[in-house]
C-alpha atoms as an extended CHARMM CRD file, in Angstrom:
* protein
*
       250  EXT
         1         1  UNK       CA            125.9470000000      -85.7680000000      140.7600000000  PROA      1               0.0000000000
         2         2  UNK       CA            122.5330000000      -85.6860000000      142.6740000000  PROA      2               0.0000000000
         3         3  UNK       CA            119.2950000000      -83.8140000000      141.4490000000  PROA      3               0.0000000000
         4         4  UNK       CA            120.2580000000      -81.2470000000      144.3430000000  PROA      4               0.0000000000
         5         5  UNK       CA            123.6880000000      -80.6860000000      143.4740000000  PROA      5               0.0000000000
         6         6  UNK       CA            122.8080000000      -80.0440000000      139.9810000000  PROA      6               0.0000000000
         7         7  UNK       CA            120.5570000000      -77.1700000000      140.6980000000  PROA      7               0.0000000000
         8         8  UNK       CA            122.9740000000      -75.9440000000      143.4590000000  PROA      8               0.0000000000
         9         9  UNK       CA            125.6430000000      -75.7950000000      140.4440000000  PROA      9               0.0000000000
        10        10  UNK       CA            123.0590000000      -74.1680000000      138.1020000000  PROA      10              0.0000000000
        11        11  UNK       CA            122.2860000000      -71.6910000000      140.8500000000  PROA      11              0.0000000000
        12        12  UNK       CA            126.3360000000      -70.8570000000      141.2700000000  PROA      12              0.0000000000
        13        13  UNK       CA            126.6830000000      -70.5200000000      137.5620000000  PROA      13              0.0000000000
        14        14  UNK       CA            123.6460000000      -68.1470000000      136.9700000000  PROA      14              0.0000000000
        15        15  UNK       CA            125.0540000000      -65.9460000000      139.9350000000  PROA      15              0.0000000000
        16        16  UNK       CA            128.4310000000      -65.9990000000      138.2840000000  PROA      16              0.0000000000
        17        17  UNK       CA            126.9630000000      -65.0640000000      135.0260000000  PROA      17              0.0000000000
        18        18  UNK       CA            124.3810000000      -62.5080000000      136.3280000000  PROA      18              0.0000000000
        19        19  UNK       CA            127.1620000000      -60.7960000000      138.2010000000  PROA      19              0.0000000000
        20        20  UNK       CA            129.4300000000      -60.7060000000      135.4190000000  PROA      20              0.0000000000
        21        21  UNK       CA            126.4160000000      -58.9200000000      133.1610000000  PROA      21              0.0000000000
        22        22  UNK       CA            126.0300000000      -56.1890000000      136.0730000000  PROA      22              0.0000000000
        23        23  UNK       CA            129.6430000000      -55.3640000000      135.9320000000  PROA      23              0.0000000000
        24        24  UNK       CA            129.9650000000      -55.1380000000      132.4010000000  PROA      24              0.0000000000
        25        25  UNK       CA            126.6660000000      -53.4070000000      132.3740000000  PROA      25              0.0000000000
        26        26  UNK       CA            128.4580000000      -50.8280000000      134.4830000000  PROA      26              0.0000000000
        27        27  UNK       CA            131.3080000000      -50.7310000000      132.1550000000  PROA      27              0.0000000000
        28        28  UNK       CA            128.7960000000      -50.1130000000      129.5220000000  PROA      28              0.0000000000
        29        29  UNK       CA            127.2910000000      -47.1690000000      131.4120000000  PROA      29              0.0000000000
        30        30  UNK       CA            130.7030000000      -45.3170000000      131.4460000000  PROA      30              0.0000000000
        31        31  UNK       CA            131.4760000000      -46.2420000000      127.4600000000  PROA      31              0.0000000000
        32        32  UNK       CA            127.7470000000      -44.7520000000      126.6980000000  PROA      32              0.0000000000
        33        33  UNK       CA            129.2030000000      -42.5560000000      124.4330000000  PROA      33              0.0000000000
        34        34  UNK       CA            131.2610000000      -44.7450000000      122.2480000000  PROA      34              0.0000000000
        35        35  UNK       CA            128.3000000000      -47.2200000000      122.1430000000  PROA      35              0.0000000000
        36        36  UNK       CA            125.6910000000      -44.3960000000      121.2770000000  PROA      36              0.0000000000
        37        37  UNK       CA            127.8810000000      -43.0370000000      118.3310000000  PROA      37              0.0000000000
        38        38  UNK       CA            128.1920000000      -46.7010000000      117.0050000000  PROA      38              0.0000000000
        39        39  UNK       CA            124.6090000000      -47.2850000000      117.0350000000  PROA      39              0.0000000000
        40        40  UNK       CA            123.6080000000      -43.8140000000      115.4560000000  PROA      40              0.0000000000
        41        41  UNK       CA            126.4270000000      -43.7240000000      112.7090000000  PROA      41              0.0000000000
        42        42  UNK       CA            124.2470000000      -45.5890000000      110.2860000000  PROA      42              0.0000000000
        43        43  UNK       CA            121.6990000000      -43.2780000000      110.7810000000  PROA      43              0.0000000000
        44        44  UNK       CA            123.8460000000      -39.8940000000      110.1090000000  PROA      44              0.0000000000
        45        45  UNK       CA            125.3420000000      -41.9090000000      107.1110000000  PROA      45              0.0000000000
        46        46  UNK       CA            121.9730000000      -42.4790000000      105.7020000000  PROA      46              0.0000000000
        47        47  UNK       CA            121.1300000000      -38.6720000000      106.4350000000  PROA      47              0.0000000000
        48        48  UNK       CA            124.1760000000      -37.6720000000      104.1470000000  PROA      48              0.0000000000
        49        49  UNK       CA            122.8080000000      -39.6840000000      101.3180000000  PROA      49              0.0000000000
        50        50  UNK       CA            119.4910000000      -37.8890000000      101.1460000000  PROA      50              0.0000000000
        51        51  UNK       CA            118.5520000000      -35.0240000000       98.9570000000  PROA      51              0.0000000000
        52        52  UNK       CA            119.8500000000      -31.7690000000      101.0550000000  PROA      52              0.0000000000
        53        53  UNK       CA            116.3510000000      -29.8980000000       99.8590000000  PROA      53              0.0000000000
        54        54  UNK       CA            114.1140000000      -31.6800000000      102.1120000000  PROA      54              0.0000000000
        55        55  UNK       CA            113.8700000000      -31.3250000000      105.9550000000  PROA      55              0.0000000000
        56        56  UNK       CA            116.7530000000      -33.6560000000      107.4690000000  PROA      56              0.0000000000
        57        57  UNK       CA            115.5210000000      -36.2610000000      109.5880000000  PROA      57              0.0000000000
        58        58  UNK       CA            116.2430000000      -36.6160000000      113.2630000000  PROA      58              0.0000000000
        59        59  UNK       CA            116.1200000000      -38.6060000000      116.1880000000  PROA      59              0.0000000000
        60        60  UNK       CA            114.5240000000      -37.5690000000      119.0880000000  PROA      60              0.0000000000
        61        61  UNK       CA            113.4610000000      -38.6600000000      122.7100000000  PROA      61              0.0000000000
        62        62  UNK       CA            110.0510000000      -37.9540000000      123.3730000000  PROA      62              0.0000000000
        63        63  UNK       CA            109.5880000000      -37.5470000000      127.1670000000  PROA      63              0.0000000000
        64        64  UNK       CA            111.3670000000      -36.7710000000      130.1730000000  PROA      64              0.0000000000
        65        65  UNK       CA            112.9130000000      -40.1100000000      131.4760000000  PROA      65              0.0000000000
        66        66  UNK       CA            113.4920000000      -41.2490000000      128.0540000000  PROA      66              0.0000000000
        67        67  UNK       CA            116.9130000000      -40.3570000000      127.9430000000  PROA      67              0.0000000000
        68        68  UNK       CA            117.8740000000      -42.0420000000      131.1310000000  PROA      68              0.0000000000
        69        69  UNK       CA            115.5130000000      -45.1600000000      130.2140000000  PROA      69              0.0000000000
        70        70  UNK       CA            117.6900000000      -45.2910000000      126.8650000000  PROA      70              0.0000000000
        71        71  UNK       CA            121.0600000000      -44.9930000000      128.6120000000  PROA      71              0.0000000000
        72        72  UNK       CA            120.4290000000      -48.0910000000      130.9610000000  PROA      72              0.0000000000
        73        73  UNK       CA            119.2990000000      -49.9500000000      127.6540000000  PROA      73              0.0000000000
        74        74  UNK       CA            122.0400000000      -49.2620000000      126.1020000000  PROA      74              0.0000000000
        75        75  UNK       CA            124.6580000000      -50.0200000000      128.9360000000  PROA      75              0.0000000000
        76        76  UNK       CA            122.5380000000      -53.0460000000      129.5680000000  PROA      76              0.0000000000
        77        77  UNK       CA            122.7870000000      -54.1740000000      125.9500000000  PROA      77              0.0000000000
        78        78  UNK       CA            126.4860000000      -53.6880000000      125.6660000000  PROA      78              0.0000000000
        79        79  UNK       CA            126.8650000000      -55.4060000000      129.3090000000  PROA      79              0.0000000000
        80        80  UNK       CA            125.2400000000      -58.4320000000      127.8280000000  PROA      80              0.0000000000
        81        81  UNK       CA            127.6970000000      -58.5750000000      124.8740000000  PROA      81              0.0000000000
        82        82  UNK       CA            130.8210000000      -57.9580000000      126.6710000000  PROA      82              0.0000000000
        83        83  UNK       CA            129.5790000000      -60.6470000000      129.4730000000  PROA      83              0.0000000000
        84        84  UNK       CA            128.8510000000      -63.1510000000      126.4070000000  PROA      84              0.0000000000
        85        85  UNK       CA            132.4360000000      -64.8320000000      127.0340000000  PROA      85              0.0000000000
        86        86  UNK       CA            131.7170000000      -65.5810000000      130.9050000000  PROA      86              0.0000000000
        87        87  UNK       CA            127.7630000000      -66.6190000000      130.4190000000  PROA      87              0.0000000000
        88        88  UNK       CA            128.3600000000      -68.7900000000      127.5620000000  PROA      88              0.0000000000
        89        89  UNK       CA            131.1050000000      -70.5960000000      129.3540000000  PROA      89              0.0000000000
        90        90  UNK       CA            129.1500000000      -70.9170000000      132.2980000000  PROA      90              0.0000000000
        91        91  UNK       CA            126.5220000000      -72.5880000000      130.1320000000  PROA      91              0.0000000000
        92        92  UNK       CA            129.1800000000      -74.8780000000      128.3870000000  PROA      92              0.0000000000
        93        93  UNK       CA            130.7160000000      -75.8670000000      131.6390000000  PROA      93              0.0000000000
        94        94  UNK       CA            127.0730000000      -76.6430000000      132.8940000000  PROA      94              0.0000000000
        95        95  UNK       CA            126.2320000000      -78.7200000000      129.9670000000  PROA      95              0.0000000000
        96        96  UNK       CA            129.4180000000      -80.2260000000      129.0870000000  PROA      96              0.0000000000
        97        97  UNK       CA            129.6890000000      -82.9400000000      131.6470000000  PROA      97              0.0000000000
        98        98  UNK       CA            126.5200000000      -84.3520000000      130.6020000000  PROA      98              0.0000000000
        99        99  UNK       CA            127.7590000000      -85.1410000000      127.0260000000  PROA      99              0.0000000000
       100       100  UNK       CA            129.8550000000      -87.9350000000      125.5090000000  PROA      100             0.0000000000
       101       101  UNK       CA            133.4560000000      -87.3090000000      124.1210000000  PROA      101             0.0000000000
       102       102  UNK       CA            132.2760000000      -87.1250000000      120.4240000000  PROA      102             0.0000000000
       103       103  UNK       CA            129.0330000000      -84.9980000000      121.3340000000  PROA      103             0.0000000000
       104       104  UNK       CA            131.5200000000      -82.3990000000      122.6560000000  PROA      104             0.0000000000
       105       105  UNK       CA            133.6120000000      -82.5220000000      119.9060000000  PROA      105             0.0000000000
       106       106  UNK       CA            130.4940000000      -81.9130000000      117.5250000000  PROA      106             0.0000000000
       107       107  UNK       CA            129.4640000000      -79.1210000000      119.8590000000  PROA      107             0.0000000000
       108       108  UNK       CA            132.6670000000      -76.8880000000      120.0940000000  PROA      108             0.0000000000
       109       109  UNK       CA            132.9250000000      -77.6360000000      116.2760000000  PROA      109             0.0000000000
       110       110  UNK       CA            129.4530000000      -76.0480000000      115.6750000000  PROA      110             0.0000000000
       111       111  UNK       CA            130.2840000000      -73.3110000000      118.1950000000  PROA      111             0.0000000000
       112       112  UNK       CA            133.5580000000      -72.4350000000      116.3040000000  PROA      112             0.0000000000
       113       113  UNK       CA            131.5700000000      -72.3100000000      112.6530000000  PROA      113             0.0000000000
       114       114  UNK       CA            128.6490000000      -70.3860000000      114.0650000000  PROA      114             0.0000000000
       115       115  UNK       CA            129.9690000000      -67.8350000000      115.9940000000  PROA      115             0.0000000000
       116       116  UNK       CA            132.1710000000      -66.4330000000      112.8550000000  PROA      116             0.0000000000
       117       117  UNK       CA            129.0280000000      -66.7950000000      110.5980000000  PROA      117             0.0000000000
       118       118  UNK       CA            126.6070000000      -65.0950000000      113.2110000000  PROA      118             0.0000000000
       119       119  UNK       CA            129.0670000000      -62.0200000000      113.6620000000  PROA      119             0.0000000000
       120       120  UNK       CA            129.6250000000      -62.0700000000      109.8420000000  PROA      120             0.0000000000
       121       121  UNK       CA            125.8280000000      -61.4660000000      109.5200000000  PROA      121             0.0000000000
       122       122  UNK       CA            125.5490000000      -58.7100000000      112.0310000000  PROA      122             0.0000000000
       123       123  UNK       CA            128.5970000000      -57.0430000000      110.2500000000  PROA      123             0.0000000000
       124       124  UNK       CA            126.7020000000      -57.2090000000      107.1410000000  PROA      124             0.0000000000
       125       125  UNK       CA            123.5030000000      -56.1090000000      108.5510000000  PROA      125             0.0000000000
       126       126  UNK       CA            125.5350000000      -52.9150000000      109.7770000000  PROA      126             0.0000000000
       127       127  UNK       CA            127.2070000000      -52.0710000000      106.6470000000  PROA      127             0.0000000000
       128       128  UNK       CA            123.6370000000      -52.2450000000      104.7750000000  PROA      128             0.0000000000
       129       129  UNK       CA            121.6800000000      -50.5340000000      107.3830000000  PROA      129             0.0000000000
       130       130  UNK       CA            122.7720000000      -46.6850000000      105.9530000000  PROA      130             0.0000000000
       131       131  UNK       CA            121.5350000000      -47.5840000000      102.4150000000  PROA      131             0.0000000000
       132       132  UNK       CA            118.3780000000      -49.4870000000      103.8100000000  PROA      132             0.0000000000
       133       133  UNK       CA            117.3890000000      -46.5550000000      106.6260000000  PROA      133             0.0000000000
       134       134  UNK       CA            117.8710000000      -43.9440000000      103.5670000000  PROA      134             0.0000000000
       135       135  UNK       CA            115.6280000000      -45.5090000000      101.2000000000  PROA      135             0.0000000000
       136       136  UNK       CA            112.7900000000      -45.7830000000      103.6790000000  PROA      136             0.0000000000
       137       137  UNK       CA            113.4030000000      -42.1130000000      104.6270000000  PROA      137             0.0000000000
       138       138  UNK       CA            113.2270000000      -41.0480000000      101.1480000000  PROA      138             0.0000000000
       139       139  UNK       CA            109.5290000000      -41.4520000000      101.1000000000  PROA      139             0.0000000000
       140       140  UNK       CA            108.9820000000      -38.6870000000      103.6850000000  PROA      140             0.0000000000
       141       141  UNK       CA            107.6010000000      -35.9480000000      101.5050000000  PROA      141             0.0000000000
       142       142  UNK       CA            109.4400000000      -32.7140000000      101.6100000000  PROA      142             0.0000000000
       143       143  UNK       CA            106.9830000000      -30.4380000000      103.2190000000  PROA      143             0.0000000000
       144       144  UNK       CA            107.2590000000      -33.0020000000      106.5190000000  PROA      144             0.0000000000
       145       145  UNK       CA            110.1580000000      -33.5190000000      108.7120000000  PROA      145             0.0000000000
       146       146  UNK       CA            110.8190000000      -37.2200000000      109.9820000000  PROA      146             0.0000000000
       147       147  UNK       CA            111.4570000000      -37.4850000000      113.4660000000  PROA      147             0.0000000000
       148       148  UNK       CA            112.5530000000      -40.7920000000      114.4940000000  PROA      148             0.0000000000
       149       149  UNK       CA            112.1230000000      -41.8750000000      118.0200000000  PROA      149             0.0000000000
       150       150  UNK       CA            115.1600000000      -42.9010000000      119.3460000000  PROA      150             0.0000000000
       151       151  UNK       CA            114.2240000000      -46.5640000000      121.0120000000  PROA      151             0.0000000000
       152       152  UNK       CA            112.2290000000      -47.5320000000      117.9540000000  PROA      152             0.0000000000
       153       153  UNK       CA            115.6170000000      -46.5540000000      116.0060000000  PROA      153             0.0000000000
       154       154  UNK       CA            117.5740000000      -48.9790000000      118.5000000000  PROA      154             0.0000000000
       155       155  UNK       CA            115.0220000000      -51.8980000000      118.2790000000  PROA      155             0.0000000000
       156       156  UNK       CA            115.2540000000      -51.5510000000      114.4960000000  PROA      156             0.0000000000
       157       157  UNK       CA            118.9030000000      -51.7170000000      114.2240000000  PROA      157             0.0000000000
       158       158  UNK       CA            119.0330000000      -54.6410000000      116.8460000000  PROA      158             0.0000000000
       159       159  UNK       CA            116.3550000000      -56.5980000000      115.0790000000  PROA      159             0.0000000000
       160       160  UNK       CA            118.0380000000      -55.8560000000      111.7450000000  PROA      160             0.0000000000
       161       161  UNK       CA            121.4490000000      -57.2390000000      112.7830000000  PROA      161             0.0000000000
       162       162  UNK       CA            119.6120000000      -60.4010000000      114.6060000000  PROA      162             0.0000000000
       163       163  UNK       CA            117.8570000000      -61.4020000000      111.2580000000  PROA      163             0.0000000000
       164       164  UNK       CA            121.0800000000      -61.4270000000      109.3470000000  PROA      164             0.0000000000
       165       165  UNK       CA            122.9540000000      -62.9810000000      112.0830000000  PROA      165             0.0000000000
       166       166  UNK       CA            120.5770000000      -66.0590000000      112.6000000000  PROA      166             0.0000000000
       167       167  UNK       CA            119.9770000000      -66.4130000000      108.7650000000  PROA      167             0.0000000000
       168       168  UNK       CA            123.9900000000      -66.6080000000      108.3930000000  PROA      168             0.0000000000
       169       169  UNK       CA            123.6330000000      -69.8640000000      110.3500000000  PROA      169             0.0000000000
       170       170  UNK       CA            120.8030000000      -71.6550000000      108.5500000000  PROA      170             0.0000000000
       171       171  UNK       CA            123.4240000000      -73.1120000000      106.0520000000  PROA      171             0.0000000000
       172       172  UNK       CA            125.1420000000      -74.5760000000      109.0810000000  PROA      172             0.0000000000
       173       173  UNK       CA            121.8360000000      -76.1940000000      110.4670000000  PROA      173             0.0000000000
       174       174  UNK       CA            121.4010000000      -78.0520000000      106.9060000000  PROA      174             0.0000000000
       175       175  UNK       CA            124.7670000000      -79.3010000000      106.9760000000  PROA      175             0.0000000000
       176       176  UNK       CA            124.1030000000      -80.7120000000      110.4210000000  PROA      176             0.0000000000
       177       177  UNK       CA            121.0460000000      -81.9660000000      109.5180000000  PROA      177             0.0000000000
       178       178  UNK       CA            122.5780000000      -83.8720000000      106.7690000000  PROA      178             0.0000000000
       179       179  UNK       CA            125.5440000000      -85.1480000000      109.3110000000  PROA      179             0.0000000000
       180       180  UNK       CA            122.6200000000      -86.7590000000      111.1670000000  PROA      180             0.0000000000
       181       181  UNK       CA            121.1070000000      -88.3330000000      107.7740000000  PROA      181             0.0000000000
       182       182  UNK       CA            117.8690000000      -86.4650000000      107.8450000000  PROA      182             0.0000000000
       183       183  UNK       CA            118.7360000000      -83.9190000000      104.7360000000  PROA      183             0.0000000000
       184       184  UNK       CA            120.5190000000      -85.7240000000      101.8260000000  PROA      184             0.0000000000
       185       185  UNK       CA            122.6670000000      -83.9420000000       99.2070000000  PROA      185             0.0000000000
       186       186  UNK       CA            120.7210000000      -85.3450000000       96.5560000000  PROA      186             0.0000000000
       187       187  UNK       CA            117.3720000000      -83.5320000000       98.1470000000  PROA      187             0.0000000000
       188       188  UNK       CA            119.1690000000      -80.4750000000       98.0910000000  PROA      188             0.0000000000
       189       189  UNK       CA            120.3070000000      -80.3610000000       94.4260000000  PROA      189             0.0000000000
       190       190  UNK       CA            116.6560000000      -81.4570000000       93.7620000000  PROA      190             0.0000000000
       191       191  UNK       CA            115.1000000000      -78.6520000000       95.6240000000  PROA      191             0.0000000000
       192       192  UNK       CA            117.7860000000      -76.0600000000       94.3800000000  PROA      192             0.0000000000
       193       193  UNK       CA            115.7170000000      -73.5040000000       92.4030000000  PROA      193             0.0000000000
       194       194  UNK       CA            112.8760000000      -73.7230000000       95.2690000000  PROA      194             0.0000000000
       195       195  UNK       CA            114.9760000000      -73.2160000000       97.8850000000  PROA      195             0.0000000000
       196       196  UNK       CA            116.5660000000      -70.0030000000       96.5350000000  PROA      196             0.0000000000
       197       197  UNK       CA            113.0030000000      -68.9470000000       95.8880000000  PROA      197             0.0000000000
       198       198  UNK       CA            112.1660000000      -69.8150000000       99.5760000000  PROA      198             0.0000000000
       199       199  UNK       CA            115.4100000000      -67.6900000000      100.6140000000  PROA      199             0.0000000000
       200       200  UNK       CA            114.4360000000      -64.7630000000       98.6110000000  PROA      200             0.0000000000
       201       201  UNK       CA            111.1510000000      -64.6860000000       99.9550000000  PROA      201             0.0000000000
       202       202  UNK       CA            112.5350000000      -65.2510000000      103.4860000000  PROA      202             0.0000000000
       203       203  UNK       CA            114.8950000000      -62.2150000000      103.1460000000  PROA      203             0.0000000000
       204       204  UNK       CA            111.8460000000      -59.9360000000      101.6430000000  PROA      204             0.0000000000
       205       205  UNK       CA            110.1510000000      -60.8380000000      104.9500000000  PROA      205             0.0000000000
       206       206  UNK       CA            112.6080000000      -60.7680000000      107.3580000000  PROA      206             0.0000000000
       207       207  UNK       CA            114.6090000000      -57.6140000000      106.6230000000  PROA      207             0.0000000000
       208       208  UNK       CA            112.8180000000      -55.0440000000      108.7050000000  PROA      208             0.0000000000
       209       209  UNK       CA            113.4420000000      -52.1470000000      105.9700000000  PROA      209             0.0000000000
       210       210  UNK       CA            111.9300000000      -54.5280000000      103.4880000000  PROA      210             0.0000000000
       211       211  UNK       CA            113.7850000000      -52.3880000000      100.6760000000  PROA      211             0.0000000000
       212       212  UNK       CA            115.1270000000      -54.5640000000       97.6860000000  PROA      212             0.0000000000
       213       213  UNK       CA            118.7610000000      -53.4880000000       98.3150000000  PROA      213             0.0000000000
       214       214  UNK       CA            118.8610000000      -55.0800000000      101.9560000000  PROA      214             0.0000000000
       215       215  UNK       CA            116.7680000000      -58.0230000000      100.6420000000  PROA      215             0.0000000000
       216       216  UNK       CA            119.4100000000      -58.9340000000       98.0740000000  PROA      216             0.0000000000
       217       217  UNK       CA            122.1090000000      -58.0560000000      100.2340000000  PROA      217             0.0000000000
       218       218  UNK       CA            120.5650000000      -61.0270000000      102.7740000000  PROA      218             0.0000000000
       219       219  UNK       CA            119.4870000000      -63.1690000000      100.2440000000  PROA      219             0.0000000000
       220       220  UNK       CA            122.9610000000      -63.2980000000       97.9200000000  PROA      220             0.0000000000
       221       221  UNK       CA            124.9550000000      -64.2640000000      100.8810000000  PROA      221             0.0000000000
       222       222  UNK       CA            122.3880000000      -66.6160000000      101.8220000000  PROA      222             0.0000000000
       223       223  UNK       CA            122.5050000000      -68.4870000000       98.5820000000  PROA      223             0.0000000000
       224       224  UNK       CA            126.3020000000      -68.4530000000       98.5180000000  PROA      224             0.0000000000
       225       225  UNK       CA            126.5430000000      -70.2010000000      101.9200000000  PROA      225             0.0000000000
       226       226  UNK       CA            123.7580000000      -72.6350000000      100.8100000000  PROA      226             0.0000000000
       227       227  UNK       CA            126.1140000000      -73.5550000000       97.9080000000  PROA      227             0.0000000000
       228       228  UNK       CA            128.7890000000      -73.9900000000      100.0690000000  PROA      228             0.0000000000
       229       229  UNK       CA            126.5750000000      -76.1040000000      102.3590000000  PROA      229             0.0000000000
       230       230  UNK       CA            125.3890000000      -78.2220000000       99.5770000000  PROA      230             0.0000000000
       231       231  UNK       CA            128.7350000000      -79.0670000000       98.7840000000  PROA      231             0.0000000000
       232       232  UNK       CA            129.7980000000      -80.2060000000      102.0170000000  PROA      232             0.0000000000
       233       233  UNK       CA            126.9780000000      -82.2730000000      102.2140000000  PROA      233             0.0000000000
       234       234  UNK       CA            127.7930000000      -84.0050000000       98.8020000000  PROA      234             0.0000000000
       235       235  UNK       CA            130.9090000000      -84.5400000000      100.2690000000  PROA      235             0.0000000000
       236       236  UNK       CA            129.6580000000      -85.9730000000      103.3420000000  PROA      236             0.0000000000
       237       237  UNK       CA            127.2430000000      -88.3910000000      101.2160000000  PROA      237             0.0000000000
       238       238  UNK       CA            129.8990000000      -89.8010000000       99.2660000000  PROA      238             0.0000000000
       239       239  UNK       CA            132.4030000000      -90.6020000000      102.4840000000  PROA      239             0.0000000000
       240       240  UNK       CA            129.2790000000      -91.9120000000      104.4520000000  PROA      240             0.0000000000
       241       241  UNK       CA            128.4740000000      -94.0360000000      101.0330000000  PROA      241             0.0000000000
       242       242  UNK       CA            132.1470000000      -95.3230000000      101.0300000000  PROA      242             0.0000000000
       243       243  UNK       CA            132.2540000000      -96.4220000000      104.6810000000  PROA      243             0.0000000000
       244       244  UNK       CA            128.8960000000      -98.3790000000      103.8640000000  PROA      244             0.0000000000
       245       245  UNK       CA            130.6280000000     -100.2860000000      100.9150000000  PROA      245             0.0000000000
       246       246  UNK       CA            133.5980000000     -100.8620000000      103.3120000000  PROA      246             0.0000000000
       247       247  UNK       CA            131.3760000000     -102.4780000000      105.8320000000  PROA      247             0.0000000000
       248       248  UNK       CA            129.6830000000     -104.3570000000      103.6240000000  PROA      248             0.0000000000
       249       249  UNK       CA            132.6730000000     -105.6140000000      101.6490000000  PROA      249             0.0000000000
       250       250  UNK       CA            134.1400000000     -106.7880000000      105.3110000000  PROA      250             0.0000000000
């Protein structure tokens, strides 16, 4: 394909992706009530965990047009998620022709593993949100009512889920670096205590809530995934060594 043909194909795939996102955003507008309930459920659960003697925290909108803006934002967010299969396929269809057969195989393998890991990280984040929010709100003095701006709450929820999702992908990146020969398993074993320390430091810094409970619920799965990644790297290094020995013997 010429450069012009590549640009035309890119334009067509972008148009298809944008149209899919727009259509799914419209769908998101009609399922706004369900989406709103899903996003605010962790907050409502955290309120039930608090001391009932104090003033209960509330989610608020501070401006006249904030309700409309927030609904559009939620609709667009769910539109992007609902249309993900379409725009991800368009991205893959544009890139795939330029890849070799082996590269396609590794790309499909990476995507098939990365997607469940990322979704699992987001699920763990959603499960930990009520406890993390309750810990943070519990610092509010009894004479003060905590009125939380709804857009800021949404940003907090999205940021927490993204951090957990990305963190769960780090061990997969380690395995990929090992497969290309950059990070041998012996190095992972040698620096394992320091890596675990870095994981806990990363969890403490990366979690928006900053409470020990949420930090541990991010760090412990990351450590377990790192141990699994190290085992896979050791198996891969042994396989690579056997192949090298067979080549030398021949």
